[in-house]
Amino acid sequence: MSDIESGDLVRTFSPTAFVHDDTTQVDLTNTSYATGSPEVGVFFVAPPSGRVRLTIGGGFRDNGGSARDRVFLSPNLFRDNSEGTEVLAASVTLRGYLSVAADTEFQYGCRVSLIEDMTPGQLYYLRTMQLTSGGTDPDTADIAARDIIVIPLP
């Protein structure tokens, strides 16, 4: 027999949240994190476990042929919305994706990580942030796509 009685509150997982944008951005110049245009973000509610699986990625290249310009794509997490409390600052080292400098044609890839210790039931907003390495040929880093997938975990 189940421990659940009629009228009890039953917690379920929030659905998977995802966003894909294939707006091509060429000749990027920002060497500090920026949202890009359009901003690519997704809202989700933290599951009862307070844990989600994050996948972030996209398509990147160095169109100048110097094989030195790279794109850094990183998640940026807030409570409520982008004006709320920042929970996770943009950092390619911890959860972001970095393009390969030798890619002069668009190459696609992603990084999967775990986000823990979120408040169950709390609304969160996660967006991509991007920067370029600057390289030796300025204005030659391009983005073909950006993706976010947030999967609730038990």
Coordinates of N, CA and C in Angstrom, one line a residue:
M1 N 0.8 -1.2 0.0 CA 0.0 0.0 0.0 C 0.9 1.3 0.0
S2 N 0.5 2.3 -0.7 CA 1.2 3.5 -0.8 C 1.1 4.4 0.4
D3 N 2.1 5.2 0.7 CA 2.1 6.2 1.8 C 1.4 7.4 1.4
I4 N 1.0 7.6 0.1 CA 0.3 8.8 -0.3 C -1.2 8.6 -0.1
E5 N -1.8 9.6 0.5 CA -3.2 9.6 0.8 C -3.9 10.6 -0.1
S6 N -5.2 10.4 -0.3 CA -6.0 11.3 -1.1 C -5.9 12.7 -0.6
G7 N -5.6 13.6 -1.5 CA -5.5 15.0 -1.0 C -4.0 15.4 -0.7
D8 N -3.1 14.5 -0.6 CA -1.7 14.8 -0.3 C -1.1 15.5 -1.5
L9 N -0.1 16.4 -1.2 CA 0.6 17.1 -2.3 C 1.7 16.2 -2.8
V10 N 1.7 16.0 -4.1 CA 2.7 15.1 -4.8 C 3.6 16.0 -5.6
R11 N 4.9 15.9 -5.3 CA 5.9 16.7 -6.1 C 6.3 15.9 -7.3
T12 N 6.3 16.6 -8.4 CA 6.7 15.9 -9.7 C 7.9 16.7 -10.2
F13 N 8.6 16.1 -11.1 CA 9.7 16.8 -11.8 C 9.2 17.9 -12.7
S14 N 9.9 19.0 -12.8 CA 9.6 20.0 -13.9 C 10.0 19.4 -15.2
P15 N 9.4 19.8 -16.3 CA 9.8 19.3 -17.6 C 11.2 19.8 -17.9
T16 N 11.8 19.1 -18.9 CA 13.1 19.5 -19.4 C 12.9 20.9 -20.0
A17 N 13.8 21.8 -19.8 CA 13.8 23.1 -20.4 C 14.9 23.2 -21.4
F18 N 14.6 23.8 -22.6 CA 15.7 23.9 -23.6 C 15.4 25.1 -24.5
V19 N 16.5 25.5 -25.1 CA 16.4 26.6 -26.1 C 17.5 26.4 -27.1
H20 N 17.2 26.7 -28.4 CA 18.2 26.6 -29.5 C 18.0 27.9 -30.3
D21 N 19.2 28.5 -30.6 CA 19.1 29.7 -31.4 C 20.2 29.6 -32.5
D22 N 19.8 29.7 -33.8 CA 20.8 29.6 -34.8 C 21.0 30.9 -35.6
T23 N 20.9 32.0 -34.8 CA 21.3 33.3 -35.4 C 22.8 33.4 -35.5
T24 N 23.3 33.6 -36.7 CA 24.7 33.6 -37.0 C 25.2 35.0 -36.5
Q25 N 26.3 34.9 -35.7 CA 27.0 36.1 -35.3 C 28.4 36.1 -35.8
V26 N 28.8 37.1 -36.6 CA 30.1 37.1 -37.2 C 31.0 38.3 -36.7
D27 N 32.2 38.1 -36.8 CA 33.2 39.1 -36.4 C 33.1 39.6 -35.0
L28 N 33.0 38.6 -34.1 CA 32.9 39.0 -32.7 C 34.1 39.7 -32.2
T29 N 33.9 40.7 -31.3 CA 35.1 41.4 -30.8 C 35.2 41.5 -29.3
N30 N 34.1 41.0 -28.6 CA 34.1 41.2 -27.1 C 35.0 40.2 -26.4
T31 N 36.0 40.8 -25.7 CA 36.9 39.9 -24.9 C 36.5 39.8 -23.4
S32 N 35.3 40.3 -23.1 CA 34.7 40.1 -21.8 C 33.3 39.5 -22.1
Y33 N 32.8 38.8 -21.1 CA 31.5 38.1 -21.3 C 30.4 39.1 -21.7
A34 N 29.6 38.7 -22.7 CA 28.4 39.4 -23.1 C 27.3 38.4 -23.5
T35 N 26.1 38.8 -23.6 CA 25.0 37.9 -23.9 C 24.9 37.5 -25.3
G36 N 25.4 38.4 -26.2 CA 25.2 38.1 -27.7 C 23.8 38.6 -28.0
S37 N 23.5 38.6 -29.3 CA 22.2 39.0 -29.8 C 21.6 38.1 -30.8
P38 N 20.5 37.5 -30.5 CA 19.7 37.8 -29.3 C 20.2 37.0 -28.1
E39 N 19.7 37.5 -26.9 CA 20.1 36.8 -25.7 C 19.4 35.4 -25.8
V40 N 20.2 34.3 -25.4 CA 19.7 33.0 -25.4 C 19.6 32.5 -24.0
G41 N 18.4 32.3 -23.5 CA 18.2 31.9 -22.1 C 16.9 31.1 -22.0
V42 N 16.8 30.4 -20.8 CA 15.7 29.6 -20.5 C 15.3 29.7 -19.1
F43 N 14.0 29.6 -18.8 CA 13.5 29.6 -17.4 C 13.2 28.2 -17.0
F44 N 13.5 27.8 -15.8 CA 13.1 26.5 -15.3 C 12.9 26.6 -13.8
V45 N 12.1 25.6 -13.2 CA 11.9 25.5 -11.8 C 12.7 24.4 -11.3
A46 N 13.5 24.6 -10.2 CA 14.3 23.6 -9.6 C 13.5 22.5 -9.1
P47 N 13.9 21.2 -9.4 CA 13.2 20.0 -8.9 C 13.4 19.8 -7.4
P48 N 12.6 18.9 -6.8 CA 12.7 18.7 -5.4 C 14.1 18.3 -4.9
S49 N 14.9 17.7 -5.8 CA 16.3 17.3 -5.5 C 17.2 18.5 -5.4
G50 N 16.9 19.6 -6.1 CA 17.7 20.8 -6.2 C 18.9 20.6 -7.1
R51 N 18.8 19.5 -8.0 CA 19.9 19.2 -8.9 C 19.3 19.1 -10.4
V52 N 20.1 19.7 -11.3 CA 19.8 19.5 -12.7 C 21.0 19.2 -13.5
R53 N 20.8 18.6 -14.7 CA 21.9 18.3 -15.6 C 21.8 19.4 -16.7
L54 N 23.0 20.1 -16.9 CA 23.1 21.2 -17.8 C 23.9 20.8 -19.0
T55 N 23.4 21.0 -20.2 CA 24.2 20.9 -21.4 C 24.2 22.3 -22.1
I56 N 25.4 22.7 -22.4 CA 25.5 24.0 -23.1 C 26.5 23.8 -24.3
G57 N 26.1 24.4 -25.4 CA 27.0 24.2 -26.6 C 26.6 25.1 -27.8
G58 N 27.2 24.8 -28.9 CA 26.9 25.5 -30.1 C 27.8 25.2 -31.3
G59 N 27.9 26.1 -32.2 CA 28.8 26.0 -33.4 C 29.6 27.2 -33.5
F60 N 31.0 27.0 -33.6 CA 31.9 28.1 -33.6 C 33.0 27.9 -34.6
R61 N 33.6 29.1 -35.0 CA 34.8 29.0 -35.9 C 35.6 30.3 -35.8
D62 N 36.8 30.2 -36.4 CA 37.7 31.3 -36.6 C 37.7 31.5 -38.1
N63 N 37.0 32.6 -38.6 CA 36.9 32.7 -40.1 C 38.1 33.4 -40.7
G64 N 39.0 33.9 -39.9 CA 40.2 34.6 -40.5 C 41.3 33.8 -40.9
G65 N 41.3 32.5 -40.5 CA 42.4 31.6 -41.0 C 43.6 31.7 -40.1
S66 N 43.6 32.5 -39.1 CA 44.8 32.6 -38.3 C 44.9 31.4 -37.3
A67 N 43.8 30.8 -37.1 CA 43.7 29.6 -36.2 C 44.1 30.1 -34.8
R68 N 43.7 31.3 -34.4 CA 44.1 31.8 -33.1 C 42.9 32.4 -32.4
D69 N 41.8 32.7 -33.1 CA 40.6 33.3 -32.4 C 39.7 32.1 -32.0
R70 N 39.3 32.2 -30.7 CA 38.5 31.2 -30.1 C 37.2 31.8 -29.5
V71 N 36.2 31.0 -29.3 CA 34.9 31.5 -28.7 C 34.8 30.7 -27.4
F72 N 34.4 31.4 -26.4 CA 34.1 30.8 -25.1 C 32.7 31.0 -24.8
L73 N 31.9 29.9 -24.5 CA 30.5 30.0 -24.3 C 30.3 29.4 -22.9
S74 N 29.6 30.2 -22.0 CA 29.4 29.8 -20.6 C 28.0 30.1 -20.1
P75 N 27.5 29.2 -19.2 CA 26.2 29.5 -18.6 C 26.3 30.6 -17.5
N76 N 25.2 31.3 -17.3 CA 25.1 32.3 -16.3 C 23.7 32.1 -15.7
L77 N 23.7 31.8 -14.4 CA 22.4 31.4 -13.7 C 22.0 32.4 -12.7
F78 N 20.7 32.7 -12.7 CA 20.1 33.7 -11.7 C 18.8 33.1 -11.1
R79 N 18.5 33.5 -9.9 CA 17.2 33.3 -9.3 C 16.2 34.2 -10.0
D80 N 15.0 33.7 -10.2 CA 13.9 34.5 -10.8 C 14.1 34.9 -12.3
N81 N 15.0 35.8 -12.5 CA 15.2 36.3 -13.9 C 16.6 37.0 -14.0
S82 N 17.0 37.5 -15.1 CA 18.3 38.1 -15.2 C 18.6 39.3 -14.4
E83 N 17.5 39.8 -13.7 CA 17.7 40.9 -12.8 C 17.8 40.4 -11.3
G84 N 17.6 39.1 -11.2 CA 17.6 38.5 -9.8 C 19.0 38.2 -9.3
T85 N 19.1 37.5 -8.2 CA 20.4 37.1 -7.6 C 21.2 36.2 -8.5
E86 N 22.4 36.5 -8.8 CA 23.3 35.7 -9.6 C 23.7 34.5 -8.8
V87 N 23.5 33.3 -9.3 CA 23.8 32.1 -8.6 C 25.1 31.5 -9.2
L88 N 25.3 31.6 -10.4 CA 26.4 31.0 -11.1 C 26.9 32.1 -12.1
A89 N 28.2 32.5 -11.9 CA 28.8 33.5 -12.8 C 29.3 32.8 -14.0
A90 N 29.4 33.5 -15.1 CA 29.9 33.0 -16.3 C 31.4 32.6 -16.1
S91 N 31.7 31.3 -16.5 CA 33.0 30.8 -16.4 C 33.2 29.6 -17.3
V92 N 34.0 29.7 -18.3 CA 34.2 28.6 -19.2 C 34.9 27.5 -18.5
T93 N 35.7 27.8 -17.5 CA 36.5 26.8 -16.8 C 35.6 25.7 -16.1
L94 N 34.6 26.1 -15.4 CA 33.8 25.2 -14.7 C 32.7 24.5 -15.5
R95 N 31.9 25.2 -16.3 CA 30.8 24.6 -17.0 C 30.6 25.0 -18.4
G96 N 31.6 25.8 -18.9 CA 31.4 26.3 -20.3 C 32.0 25.5 -21.4
Y97 N 32.0 25.9 -22.6 CA 32.5 25.2 -23.8 C 33.4 26.2 -24.5
L98 N 34.6 25.7 -24.9 CA 35.6 26.5 -25.6 C 35.8 25.9 -27.0
S99 N 35.8 26.8 -28.0 CA 36.1 26.3 -29.4 C 37.5 26.0 -29.6
V100 N 37.8 25.2 -30.6 CA 39.2 24.9 -31.0 C 39.7 25.9 -31.9
A101 N 40.9 26.5 -31.6 CA 41.4 27.6 -32.4 C 41.6 27.3 -33.8
A102 N 41.9 26.0 -34.2 CA 42.2 25.6 -35.5 C 41.0 25.5 -36.4
D103 N 39.8 25.6 -35.9 CA 38.5 25.4 -36.6 C 38.2 26.6 -37.5
T104 N 38.5 26.5 -38.8 CA 38.1 27.6 -39.7 C 36.8 27.4 -40.3
E105 N 36.2 26.2 -40.1 CA 34.8 25.9 -40.5 C 34.0 25.7 -39.3
F106 N 32.7 25.9 -39.3 CA 31.9 25.7 -38.1 C 32.1 24.3 -37.5
Q107 N 32.4 24.2 -36.3 CA 32.4 23.0 -35.5 C 31.5 23.1 -34.4
Y108 N 30.8 22.0 -34.1 CA 29.7 22.0 -33.1 C 30.1 21.1 -31.9
G109 N 29.8 21.5 -30.7 CA 30.1 20.7 -29.6 C 29.4 21.2 -28.4
C110 N 29.5 20.5 -27.2 CA 28.8 20.8 -26.0 C 29.6 20.3 -24.8
R111 N 29.1 20.8 -23.7 CA 29.6 20.3 -22.4 C 28.5 20.1 -21.5
V112 N 28.6 19.0 -20.7 CA 27.5 18.5 -19.8 C 28.1 18.7 -18.4
S113 N 27.3 19.3 -17.5 CA 27.7 19.4 -16.1 C 26.5 19.3 -15.2
L114 N 26.8 19.2 -13.9 CA 25.7 19.1 -12.9 C 25.7 20.4 -12.1
I115 N 24.5 20.9 -11.9 CA 24.3 22.0 -11.0 C 23.5 21.5 -9.8
E116 N 24.0 21.8 -8.6 CA 23.4 21.3 -7.3 C 23.1 22.4 -6.4
D117 N 22.5 22.1 -5.3 CA 22.2 23.0 -4.2 C 21.3 24.1 -4.6
M118 N 20.4 23.9 -5.5 CA 19.4 24.9 -5.9 C 18.2 24.7 -4.9
T119 N 17.4 25.8 -4.7 CA 16.3 25.7 -3.9 C 15.1 25.1 -4.6
P120 N 14.6 23.9 -4.1 CA 13.5 23.2 -4.8 C 12.3 24.1 -4.9
G121 N 11.7 24.1 -6.1 CA 10.5 25.0 -6.4 C 10.8 26.4 -6.8
Q122 N 12.1 26.8 -6.7 CA 12.5 28.1 -7.0 C 12.6 28.3 -8.6
L123 N 12.1 29.4 -9.1 CA 12.3 29.7 -10.5 C 13.7 30.3 -10.8
Y124 N 14.3 29.7 -11.8 CA 15.7 30.1 -12.2 C 15.7 30.5 -13.7
Y125 N 16.6 31.4 -14.0 CA 16.9 31.7 -15.4 C 18.3 31.5 -15.7
L126 N 18.6 30.7 -16.8 CA 19.9 30.4 -17.2 C 20.1 30.9 -18.7
R127 N 21.2 31.6 -18.9 CA 21.5 32.1 -20.2 C 22.9 31.8 -20.6
T128 N 23.2 32.0 -21.9 CA 24.5 31.8 -22.4 C 25.2 33.2 -22.4
M129 N 26.5 33.1 -22.1 CA 27.4 34.3 -22.2 C 28.6 33.9 -23.1
Q130 N 29.1 34.9 -23.8 CA 30.1 34.5 -24.8 C 31.2 35.6 -24.8
L131 N 32.4 35.2 -25.1 CA 33.5 36.1 -25.3 C 34.5 35.5 -26.3
T132 N 35.4 36.3 -26.9 CA 36.4 35.8 -27.8 C 37.8 36.0 -27.2
S133 N 38.7 35.2 -27.7 CA 40.1 35.3 -27.2 C 40.8 36.5 -27.7
G134 N 40.3 37.1 -28.8 CA 40.9 38.3 -29.3 C 41.9 37.9 -30.4
G135 N 42.7 36.9 -30.2 CA 43.6 36.3 -31.2 C 44.5 37.4 -31.8
T136 N 45.1 37.0 -33.0 CA 46.0 38.0 -33.7 C 45.2 38.7 -34.8
D137 N 44.1 38.1 -35.2 CA 43.3 38.8 -36.3 C 42.0 39.2 -35.6
P138 N 41.9 40.4 -35.1 CA 40.6 40.8 -34.4 C 39.4 40.6 -35.4
D139 N 38.3 40.4 -34.8 CA 37.0 40.3 -35.5 C 36.9 39.1 -36.4
T140 N 37.4 38.0 -36.0 CA 37.3 36.8 -36.9 C 36.7 35.6 -36.2
A141 N 36.1 35.7 -35.0 CA 35.5 34.6 -34.4 C 34.0 34.7 -34.7
D142 N 33.4 33.6 -35.0 CA 31.9 33.5 -35.4 C 31.2 32.5 -34.6
I143 N 29.9 32.7 -34.4 CA 29.0 31.7 -33.8 C 27.9 31.4 -34.8
A144 N 27.6 30.1 -34.9 CA 26.5 29.7 -35.8 C 25.3 29.3 -35.0
A145 N 25.4 28.8 -33.8 CA 24.3 28.4 -33.0 C 24.7 28.3 -31.5
R146 N 23.7 28.5 -30.7 CA 23.9 28.3 -29.2 C 22.7 27.5 -28.7
D147 N 23.0 26.6 -27.7 CA 22.0 25.7 -27.2 C 22.2 25.6 -25.7
I148 N 21.0 25.4 -25.0 CA 21.0 25.1 -23.6 C 19.9 24.0 -23.4
I149 N 20.3 23.0 -22.6 CA 19.3 22.0 -22.2 C 19.4 21.8 -20.6
V150 N 18.3 21.9 -19.9 CA 18.3 21.7 -18.5 C 17.4 20.6 -18.2
I151 N 17.9 19.5 -17.6 CA 17.1 18.3 -17.3 C 17.1 18.1 -15.7
P152 N 15.9 18.1 -15.1 CA 15.8 17.9 -13.7 C 16.3 16.5 -13.3
L153 N 16.9 16.4 -12.2 CA 17.4 15.1 -11.7 C 16.8 14.7 -10.4
P154 N 16.6 13.4 -10.1 CA 16.1 12.9 -8.9 C 17.0 13.2 -7.7

